[in-house]
PDB file of C-alpha atoms in Angstrom:
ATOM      1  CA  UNK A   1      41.962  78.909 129.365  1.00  0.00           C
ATOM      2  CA  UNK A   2      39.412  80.766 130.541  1.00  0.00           C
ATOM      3  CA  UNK A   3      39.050  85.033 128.653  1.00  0.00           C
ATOM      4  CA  UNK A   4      37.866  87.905 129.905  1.00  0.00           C
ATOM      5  CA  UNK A   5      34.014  88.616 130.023  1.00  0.00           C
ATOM      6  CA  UNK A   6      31.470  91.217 130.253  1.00  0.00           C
ATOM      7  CA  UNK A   7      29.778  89.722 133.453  1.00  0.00           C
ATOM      8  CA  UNK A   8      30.574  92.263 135.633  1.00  0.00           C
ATOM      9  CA  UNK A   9      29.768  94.807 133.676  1.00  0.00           C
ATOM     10  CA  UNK A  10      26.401  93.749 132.577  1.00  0.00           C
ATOM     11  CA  UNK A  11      25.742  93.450 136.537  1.00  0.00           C
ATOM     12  CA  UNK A  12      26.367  96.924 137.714  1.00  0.00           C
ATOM     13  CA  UNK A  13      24.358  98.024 134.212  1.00  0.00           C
ATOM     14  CA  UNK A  14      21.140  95.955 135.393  1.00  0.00           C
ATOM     15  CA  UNK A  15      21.527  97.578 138.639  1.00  0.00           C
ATOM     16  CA  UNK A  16      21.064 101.051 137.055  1.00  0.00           C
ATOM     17  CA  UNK A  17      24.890 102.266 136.717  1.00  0.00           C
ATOM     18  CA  UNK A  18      25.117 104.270 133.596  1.00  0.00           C
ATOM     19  CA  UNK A  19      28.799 104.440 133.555  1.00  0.00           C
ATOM     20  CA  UNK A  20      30.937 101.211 134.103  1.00  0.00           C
ATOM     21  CA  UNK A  21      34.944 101.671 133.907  1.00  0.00           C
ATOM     22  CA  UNK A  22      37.750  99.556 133.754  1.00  0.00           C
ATOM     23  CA  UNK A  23      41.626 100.728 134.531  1.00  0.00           C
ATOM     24  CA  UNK A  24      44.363  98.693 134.375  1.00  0.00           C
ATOM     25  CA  UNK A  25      48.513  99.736 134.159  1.00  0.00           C
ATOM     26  CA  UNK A  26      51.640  98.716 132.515  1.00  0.00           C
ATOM     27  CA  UNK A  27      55.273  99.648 133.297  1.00  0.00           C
ATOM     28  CA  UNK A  28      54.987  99.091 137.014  1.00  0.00           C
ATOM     29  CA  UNK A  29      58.086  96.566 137.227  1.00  0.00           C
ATOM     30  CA  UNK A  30      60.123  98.134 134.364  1.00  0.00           C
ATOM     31  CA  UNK A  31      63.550 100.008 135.433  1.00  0.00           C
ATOM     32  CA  UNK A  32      63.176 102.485 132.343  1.00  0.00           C
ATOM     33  CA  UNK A  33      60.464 105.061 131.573  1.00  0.00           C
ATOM     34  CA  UNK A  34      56.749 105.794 132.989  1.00  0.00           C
ATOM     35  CA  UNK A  35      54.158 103.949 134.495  1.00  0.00           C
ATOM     36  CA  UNK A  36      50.862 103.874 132.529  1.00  0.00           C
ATOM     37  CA  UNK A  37      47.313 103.430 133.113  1.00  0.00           C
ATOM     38  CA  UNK A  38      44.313 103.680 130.691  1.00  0.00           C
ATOM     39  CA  UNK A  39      40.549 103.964 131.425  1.00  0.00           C
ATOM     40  CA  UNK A  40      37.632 102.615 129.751  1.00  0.00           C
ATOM     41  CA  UNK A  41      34.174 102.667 129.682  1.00  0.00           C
ATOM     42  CA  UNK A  42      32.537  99.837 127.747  1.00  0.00           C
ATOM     43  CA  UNK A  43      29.101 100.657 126.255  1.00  0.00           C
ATOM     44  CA  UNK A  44      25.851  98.469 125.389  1.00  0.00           C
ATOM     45  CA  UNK A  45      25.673  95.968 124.129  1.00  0.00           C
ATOM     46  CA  UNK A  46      28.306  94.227 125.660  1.00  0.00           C
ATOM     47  CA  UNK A  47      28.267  91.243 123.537  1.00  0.00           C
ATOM     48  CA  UNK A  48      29.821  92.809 120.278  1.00  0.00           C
ATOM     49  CA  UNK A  49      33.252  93.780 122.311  1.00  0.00           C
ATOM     50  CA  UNK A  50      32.945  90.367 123.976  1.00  0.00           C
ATOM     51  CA  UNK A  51      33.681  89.106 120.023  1.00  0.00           C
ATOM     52  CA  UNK A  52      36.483  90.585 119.358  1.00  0.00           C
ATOM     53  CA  UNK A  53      39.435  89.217 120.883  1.00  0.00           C
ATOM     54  CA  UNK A  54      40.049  91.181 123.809  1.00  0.00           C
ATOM     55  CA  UNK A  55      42.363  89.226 125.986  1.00  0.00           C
ATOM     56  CA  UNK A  56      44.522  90.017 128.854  1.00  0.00           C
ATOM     57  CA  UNK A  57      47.644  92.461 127.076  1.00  0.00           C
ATOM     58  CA  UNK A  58      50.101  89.674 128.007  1.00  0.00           C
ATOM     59  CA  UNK A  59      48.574  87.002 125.891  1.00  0.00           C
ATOM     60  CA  UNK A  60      48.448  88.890 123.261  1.00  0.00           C
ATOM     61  CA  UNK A  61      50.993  89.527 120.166  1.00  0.00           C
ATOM     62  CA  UNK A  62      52.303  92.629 119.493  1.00  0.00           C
ATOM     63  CA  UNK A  63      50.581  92.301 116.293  1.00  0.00           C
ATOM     64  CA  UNK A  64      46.921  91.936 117.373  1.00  0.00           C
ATOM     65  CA  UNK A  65      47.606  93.926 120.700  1.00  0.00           C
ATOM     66  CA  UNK A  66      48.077  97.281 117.737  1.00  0.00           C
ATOM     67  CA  UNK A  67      45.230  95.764 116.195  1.00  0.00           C
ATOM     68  CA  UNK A  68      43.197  95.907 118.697  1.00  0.00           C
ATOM     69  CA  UNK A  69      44.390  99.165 120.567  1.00  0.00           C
ATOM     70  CA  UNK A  70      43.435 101.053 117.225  1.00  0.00           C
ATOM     71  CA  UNK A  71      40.175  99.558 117.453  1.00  0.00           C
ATOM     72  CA  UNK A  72      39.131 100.115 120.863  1.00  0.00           C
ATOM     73  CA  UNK A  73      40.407 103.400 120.368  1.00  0.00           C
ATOM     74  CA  UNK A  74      37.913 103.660 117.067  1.00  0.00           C
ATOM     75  CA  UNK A  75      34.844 102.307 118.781  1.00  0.00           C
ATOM     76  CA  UNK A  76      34.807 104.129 122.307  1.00  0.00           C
ATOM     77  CA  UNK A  77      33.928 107.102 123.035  1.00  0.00           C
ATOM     78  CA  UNK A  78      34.865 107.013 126.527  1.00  0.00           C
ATOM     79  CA  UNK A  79      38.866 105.639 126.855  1.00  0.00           C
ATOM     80  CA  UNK A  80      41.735 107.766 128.433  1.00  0.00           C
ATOM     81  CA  UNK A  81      45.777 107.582 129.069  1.00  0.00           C
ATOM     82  CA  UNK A  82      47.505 108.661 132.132  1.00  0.00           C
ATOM     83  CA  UNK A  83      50.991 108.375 133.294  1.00  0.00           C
ATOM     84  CA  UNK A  84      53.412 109.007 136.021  1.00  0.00           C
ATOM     85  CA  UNK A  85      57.150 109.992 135.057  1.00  0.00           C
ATOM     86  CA  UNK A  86      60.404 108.867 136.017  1.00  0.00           C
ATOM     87  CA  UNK A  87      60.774 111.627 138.132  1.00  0.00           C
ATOM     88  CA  UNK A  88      57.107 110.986 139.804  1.00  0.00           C
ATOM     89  CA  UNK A  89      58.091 107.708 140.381  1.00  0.00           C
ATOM     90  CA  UNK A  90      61.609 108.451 142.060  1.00  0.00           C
ATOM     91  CA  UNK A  91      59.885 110.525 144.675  1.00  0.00           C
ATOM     92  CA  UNK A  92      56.828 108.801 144.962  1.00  0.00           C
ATOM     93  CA  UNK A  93      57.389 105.537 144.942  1.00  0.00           C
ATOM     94  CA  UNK A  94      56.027 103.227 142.184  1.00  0.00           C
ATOM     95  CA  UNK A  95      52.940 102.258 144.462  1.00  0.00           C
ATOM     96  CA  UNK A  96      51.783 105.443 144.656  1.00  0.00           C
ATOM     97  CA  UNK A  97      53.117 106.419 141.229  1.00  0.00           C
ATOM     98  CA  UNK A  98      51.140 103.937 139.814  1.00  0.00           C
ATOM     99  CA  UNK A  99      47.800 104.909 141.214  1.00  0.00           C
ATOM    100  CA  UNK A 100      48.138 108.449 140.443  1.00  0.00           C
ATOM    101  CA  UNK A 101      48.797 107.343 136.576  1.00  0.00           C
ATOM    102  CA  UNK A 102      45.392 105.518 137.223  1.00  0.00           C
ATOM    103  CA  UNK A 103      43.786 108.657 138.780  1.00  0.00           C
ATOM    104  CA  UNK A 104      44.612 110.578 135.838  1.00  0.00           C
ATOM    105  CA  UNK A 105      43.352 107.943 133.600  1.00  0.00           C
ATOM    106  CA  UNK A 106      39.969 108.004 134.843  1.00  0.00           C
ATOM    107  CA  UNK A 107      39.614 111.576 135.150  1.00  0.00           C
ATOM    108  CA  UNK A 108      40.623 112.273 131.248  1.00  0.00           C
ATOM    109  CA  UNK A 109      37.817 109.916 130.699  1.00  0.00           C
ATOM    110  CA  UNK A 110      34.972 112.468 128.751  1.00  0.00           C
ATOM    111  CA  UNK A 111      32.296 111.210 130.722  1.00  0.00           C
ATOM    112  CA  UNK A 112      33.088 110.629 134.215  1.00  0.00           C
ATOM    113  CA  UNK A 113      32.441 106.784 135.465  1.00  0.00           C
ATOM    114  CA  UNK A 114      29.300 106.290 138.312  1.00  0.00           C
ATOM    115  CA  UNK A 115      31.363 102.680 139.315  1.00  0.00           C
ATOM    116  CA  UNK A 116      35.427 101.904 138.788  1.00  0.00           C
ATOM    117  CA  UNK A 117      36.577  98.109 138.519  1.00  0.00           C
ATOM    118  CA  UNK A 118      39.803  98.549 139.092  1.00  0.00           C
ATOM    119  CA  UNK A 119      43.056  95.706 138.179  1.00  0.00           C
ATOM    120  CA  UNK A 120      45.246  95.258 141.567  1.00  0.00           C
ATOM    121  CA  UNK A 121      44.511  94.860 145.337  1.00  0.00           C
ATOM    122  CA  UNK A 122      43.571  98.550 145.649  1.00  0.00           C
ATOM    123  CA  UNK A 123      41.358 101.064 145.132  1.00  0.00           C
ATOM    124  CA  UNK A 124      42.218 104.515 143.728  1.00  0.00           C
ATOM    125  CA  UNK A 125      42.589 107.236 145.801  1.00  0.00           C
ATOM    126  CA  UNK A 126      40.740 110.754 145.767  1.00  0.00           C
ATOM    127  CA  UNK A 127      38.114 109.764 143.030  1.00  0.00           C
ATOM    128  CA  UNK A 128      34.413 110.420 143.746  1.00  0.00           C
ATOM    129  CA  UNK A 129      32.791 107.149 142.880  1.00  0.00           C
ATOM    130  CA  UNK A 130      32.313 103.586 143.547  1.00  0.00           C
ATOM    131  CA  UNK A 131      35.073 101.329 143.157  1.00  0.00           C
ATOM    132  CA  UNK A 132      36.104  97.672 143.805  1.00  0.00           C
ATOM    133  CA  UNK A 133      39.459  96.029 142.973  1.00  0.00           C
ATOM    134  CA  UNK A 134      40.143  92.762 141.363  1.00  0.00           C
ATOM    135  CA  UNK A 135      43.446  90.971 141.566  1.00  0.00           C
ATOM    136  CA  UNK A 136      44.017  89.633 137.980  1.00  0.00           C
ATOM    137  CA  UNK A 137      41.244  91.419 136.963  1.00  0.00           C
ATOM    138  CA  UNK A 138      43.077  91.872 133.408  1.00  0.00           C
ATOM    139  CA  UNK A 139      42.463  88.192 132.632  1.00  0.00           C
ATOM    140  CA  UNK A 140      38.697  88.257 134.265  1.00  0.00           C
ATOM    141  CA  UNK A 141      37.167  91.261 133.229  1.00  0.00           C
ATOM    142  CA  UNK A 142      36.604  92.732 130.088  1.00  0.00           C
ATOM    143  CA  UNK A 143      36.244  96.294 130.422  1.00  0.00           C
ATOM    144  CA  UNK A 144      40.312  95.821 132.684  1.00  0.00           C
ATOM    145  CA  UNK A 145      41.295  93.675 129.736  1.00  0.00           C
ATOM    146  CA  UNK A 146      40.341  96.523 126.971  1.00  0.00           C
ATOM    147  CA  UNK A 147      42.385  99.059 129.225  1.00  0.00           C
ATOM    148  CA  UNK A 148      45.962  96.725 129.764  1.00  0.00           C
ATOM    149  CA  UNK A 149      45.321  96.640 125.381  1.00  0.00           C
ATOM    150  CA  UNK A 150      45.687 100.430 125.572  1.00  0.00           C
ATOM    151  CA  UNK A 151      47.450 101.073 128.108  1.00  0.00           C
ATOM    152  CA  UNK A 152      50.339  98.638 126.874  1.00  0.00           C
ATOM    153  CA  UNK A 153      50.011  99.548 123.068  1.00  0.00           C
ATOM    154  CA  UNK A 154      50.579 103.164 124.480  1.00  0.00           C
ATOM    155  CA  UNK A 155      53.587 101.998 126.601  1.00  0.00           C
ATOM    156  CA  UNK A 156      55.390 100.426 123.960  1.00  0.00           C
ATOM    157  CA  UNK A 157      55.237 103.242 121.598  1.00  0.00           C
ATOM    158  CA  UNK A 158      56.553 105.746 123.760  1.00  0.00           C
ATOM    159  CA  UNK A 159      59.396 103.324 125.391  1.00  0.00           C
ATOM    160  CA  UNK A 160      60.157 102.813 121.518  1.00  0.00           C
ATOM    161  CA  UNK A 161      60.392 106.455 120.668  1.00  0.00           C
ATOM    162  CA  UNK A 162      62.887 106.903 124.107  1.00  0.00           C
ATOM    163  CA  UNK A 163      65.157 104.460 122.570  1.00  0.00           C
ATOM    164  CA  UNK A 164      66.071 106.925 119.601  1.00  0.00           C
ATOM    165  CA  UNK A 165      67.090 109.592 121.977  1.00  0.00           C
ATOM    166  CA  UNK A 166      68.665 107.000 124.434  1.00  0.00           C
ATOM    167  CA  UNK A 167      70.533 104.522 122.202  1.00  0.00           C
ATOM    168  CA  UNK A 168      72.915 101.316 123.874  1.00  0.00           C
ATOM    169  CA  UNK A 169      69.865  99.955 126.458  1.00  0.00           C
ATOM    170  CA  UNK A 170      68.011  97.817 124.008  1.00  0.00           C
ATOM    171  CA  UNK A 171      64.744  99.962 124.866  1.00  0.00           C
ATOM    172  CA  UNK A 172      62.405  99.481 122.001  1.00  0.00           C
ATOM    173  CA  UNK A 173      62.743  95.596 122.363  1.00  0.00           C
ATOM    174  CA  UNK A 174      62.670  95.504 126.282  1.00  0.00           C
ATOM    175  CA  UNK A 175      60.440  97.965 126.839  1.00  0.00           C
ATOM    176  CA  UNK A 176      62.491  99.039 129.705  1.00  0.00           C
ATOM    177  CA  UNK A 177      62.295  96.191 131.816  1.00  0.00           C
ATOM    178  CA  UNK A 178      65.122  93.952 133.079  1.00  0.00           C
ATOM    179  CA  UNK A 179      66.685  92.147 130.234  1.00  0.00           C
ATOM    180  CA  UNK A 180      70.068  90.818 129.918  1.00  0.00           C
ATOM    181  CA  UNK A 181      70.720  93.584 127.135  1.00  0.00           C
ATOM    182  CA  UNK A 182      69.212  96.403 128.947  1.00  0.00           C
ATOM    183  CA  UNK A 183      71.531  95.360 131.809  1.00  0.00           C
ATOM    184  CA  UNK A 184      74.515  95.452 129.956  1.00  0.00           C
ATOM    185  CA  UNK A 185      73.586  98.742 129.124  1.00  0.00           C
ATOM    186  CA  UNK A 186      73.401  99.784 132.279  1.00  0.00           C
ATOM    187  CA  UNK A 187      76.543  98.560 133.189  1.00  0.00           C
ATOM    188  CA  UNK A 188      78.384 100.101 130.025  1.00  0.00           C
ATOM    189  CA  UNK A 189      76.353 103.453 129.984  1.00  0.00           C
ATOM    190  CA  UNK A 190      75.294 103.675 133.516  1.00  0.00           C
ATOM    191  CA  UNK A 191      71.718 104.876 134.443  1.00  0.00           C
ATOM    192  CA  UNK A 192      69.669 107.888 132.525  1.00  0.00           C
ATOM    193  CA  UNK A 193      67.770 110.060 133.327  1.00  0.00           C
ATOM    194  CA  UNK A 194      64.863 107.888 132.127  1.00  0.00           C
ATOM    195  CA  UNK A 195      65.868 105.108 134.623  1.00  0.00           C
ATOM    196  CA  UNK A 196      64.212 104.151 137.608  1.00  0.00           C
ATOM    197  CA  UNK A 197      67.402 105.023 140.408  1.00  0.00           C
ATOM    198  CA  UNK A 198      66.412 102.459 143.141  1.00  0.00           C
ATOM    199  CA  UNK A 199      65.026  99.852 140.835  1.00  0.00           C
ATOM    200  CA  UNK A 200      68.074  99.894 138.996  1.00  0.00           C
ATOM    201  CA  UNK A 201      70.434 100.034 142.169  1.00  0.00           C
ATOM    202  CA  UNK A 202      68.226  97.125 143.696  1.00  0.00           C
ATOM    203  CA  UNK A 203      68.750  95.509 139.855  1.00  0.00           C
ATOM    204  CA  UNK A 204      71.948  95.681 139.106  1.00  0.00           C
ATOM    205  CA  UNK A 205      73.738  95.233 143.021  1.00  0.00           C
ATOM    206  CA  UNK A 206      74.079  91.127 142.434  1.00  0.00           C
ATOM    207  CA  UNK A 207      75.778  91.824 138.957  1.00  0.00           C
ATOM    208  CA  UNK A 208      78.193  94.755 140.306  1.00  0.00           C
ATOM    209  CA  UNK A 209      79.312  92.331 143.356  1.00  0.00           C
ATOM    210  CA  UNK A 210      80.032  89.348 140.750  1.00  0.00           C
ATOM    211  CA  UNK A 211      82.036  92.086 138.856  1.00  0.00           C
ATOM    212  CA  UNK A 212      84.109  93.062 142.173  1.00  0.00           C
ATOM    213  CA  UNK A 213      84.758  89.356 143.193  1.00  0.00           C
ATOM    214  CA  UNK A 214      85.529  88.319 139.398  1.00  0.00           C
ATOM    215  CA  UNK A 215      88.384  91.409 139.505  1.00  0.00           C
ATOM    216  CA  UNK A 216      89.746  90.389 142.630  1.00  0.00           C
ATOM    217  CA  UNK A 217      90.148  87.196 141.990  1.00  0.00           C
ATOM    218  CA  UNK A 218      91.804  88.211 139.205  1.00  0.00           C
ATOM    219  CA  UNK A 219      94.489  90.368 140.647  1.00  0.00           C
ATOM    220  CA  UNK A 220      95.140  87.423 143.106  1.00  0.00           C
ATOM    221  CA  UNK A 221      95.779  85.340 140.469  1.00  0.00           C
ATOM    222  CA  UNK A 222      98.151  87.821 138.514  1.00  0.00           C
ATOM    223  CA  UNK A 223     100.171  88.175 141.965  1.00  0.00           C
ATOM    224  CA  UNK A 224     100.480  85.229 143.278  1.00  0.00           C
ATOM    225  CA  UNK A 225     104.170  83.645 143.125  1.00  0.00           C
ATOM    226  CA  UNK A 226     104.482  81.889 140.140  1.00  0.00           C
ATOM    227  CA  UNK A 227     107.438  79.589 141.934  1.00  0.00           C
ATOM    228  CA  UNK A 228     105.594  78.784 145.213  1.00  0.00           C
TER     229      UNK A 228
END
C-alpha cells in the first residue's frame, strides 16, 4: 500500500509558490446532512507532517482520524472548514454543492493559497489562483490527505450532534449515509428536514416497490378461495 506524500508539494515550493493548498470533501454520497470540504496549507519542512500518519480519512480509525484532526488543527496555521447545507444541496445539486463547500474552504483559509491541488476530476470555480485536480488525490497527496482528516473529523461531529435533535435514523453511527438502519428510519419516520429529498427518493424507490408487491401479494393470498 502505497501513503500519501509531500511530492507535489515540495515541487510547486521549488518552483517559487509560497502557498501550496490541498482541499478535499466528505458527505458527498450521504442522504443526511451537509457536504464538507476543508483546506490546507502545508508548511516547510514537509518531512515532519510526512511522519505522522496522515493517511487517506478512509483508512483511518475513528480513533487516530480525532487524533490526528486535533493535531493538524494544532500545528497549522493555515486550515479552514466550509460546507454546503441540505437546503444548498436540494437546489443546487450535490455537484455544485460540493464545490461551493470547497470554495468556501479555501477562502476561510487566513492566508490565501498562490496554487490549489484539488481531490476530484474538477477544478473549483470562481477562485483566483492556480489549480489542478487529482482523482484519488486523498490517497496520493499529502496536503488532500490532511484536509479529508479534517474535513471528515468535522463531518462526523456535526452528523453526531444532528442525531440528538433527530433521534430513530441511526445518525451518529451512519453518519448519514445509506445504512440498513438509517433506511428503516426512513421508512418508519419518513424524510427530515436534514435529508437529502432526491437522494433519498432515488434510495429508498427499490425498498418502497418490494413493500407494495410484498402487500399485494398478501391480500391475494388472504382472498383467494380457500375451497378452490
Amino acid at each position: 500500500m502505497t501513503f500519501p506524500q509531500a511530492d507535489l508539494e515540495r515541487e510547486f515550493y521549488k518552483k517559487g509558490f509560497l502557498r501550496v493548498a490541498g482541499v478535499d470533501e466528505v458527505g458527498r454520497g450521504a442522504l443526511a446532512g451537509p457536504v464538507v470540504a476543508a483546506a490546507v496549507i502545508l508548511p516547510m519542512p514537509l518531512e515532519f507532517f510526512e511522519n505522522i500518519g496522515i493517511r487517506d480519512s478512509k483508512l483511518l480509525s475513528p480513533s487516530k482520524r480525532v487524533a490526528l484532526s486535533d493535531r493538524l488543527r494544532s500545528l497549522l496555521f493555515s486550515w479552514s472548514v466550509g460546507e454546503s447545507t441540505v437546503s444548498e444541496i436540494n437546489a443546487l445539486n450535490i455537484r455544485r454543492a460540493t464545490l461551493l463547500a470547497m470554495k468556501r474552504a479555501v477562502e476561510g483559509l487566513p492566508e490565501f493559497p498562490d496554487i490549489l491541488l484539488v481531490d476530484g476530476r474538477e477544478i473549483v470555480p470562481d477562485l483566483v489562483c492556480k489549480q489542478e485536480s487529482f482523482t484519488g488525490g486523498d490517497r496520493r497527496i499529502l496536503s488532500i490527505a490532511a484536509a479529508s482528516i479534517i474535513a471528515k473529523v468535522y463531518r462526523d461531529n456535526m452528523m453526531s450532534e444532528l442525531d440528538n435533535a433527530y433521534a430513530g435514523y441511526g445518525l451518529a453511527e451512519n453518519k448519514g449515509y445509506g445504512t440498513a438502519q438509517h433506511r428503516d428510519g426512513l421508512l418508519l419516520r419518513g424524510v427530515s428536514s436534514i435529508h437529502r429529498a432526491v437522494f433519498c427518493k432515488t434510495f429508498l424507490e427499490p425498498f418502497r416497490k418490494k413493500s407494495i408487491f410484498q402487500t399485494e401479494a398478501s391480500l391475494l393470498s388472504s382472498n383467494s378461495d380457500p375451497l378452490a
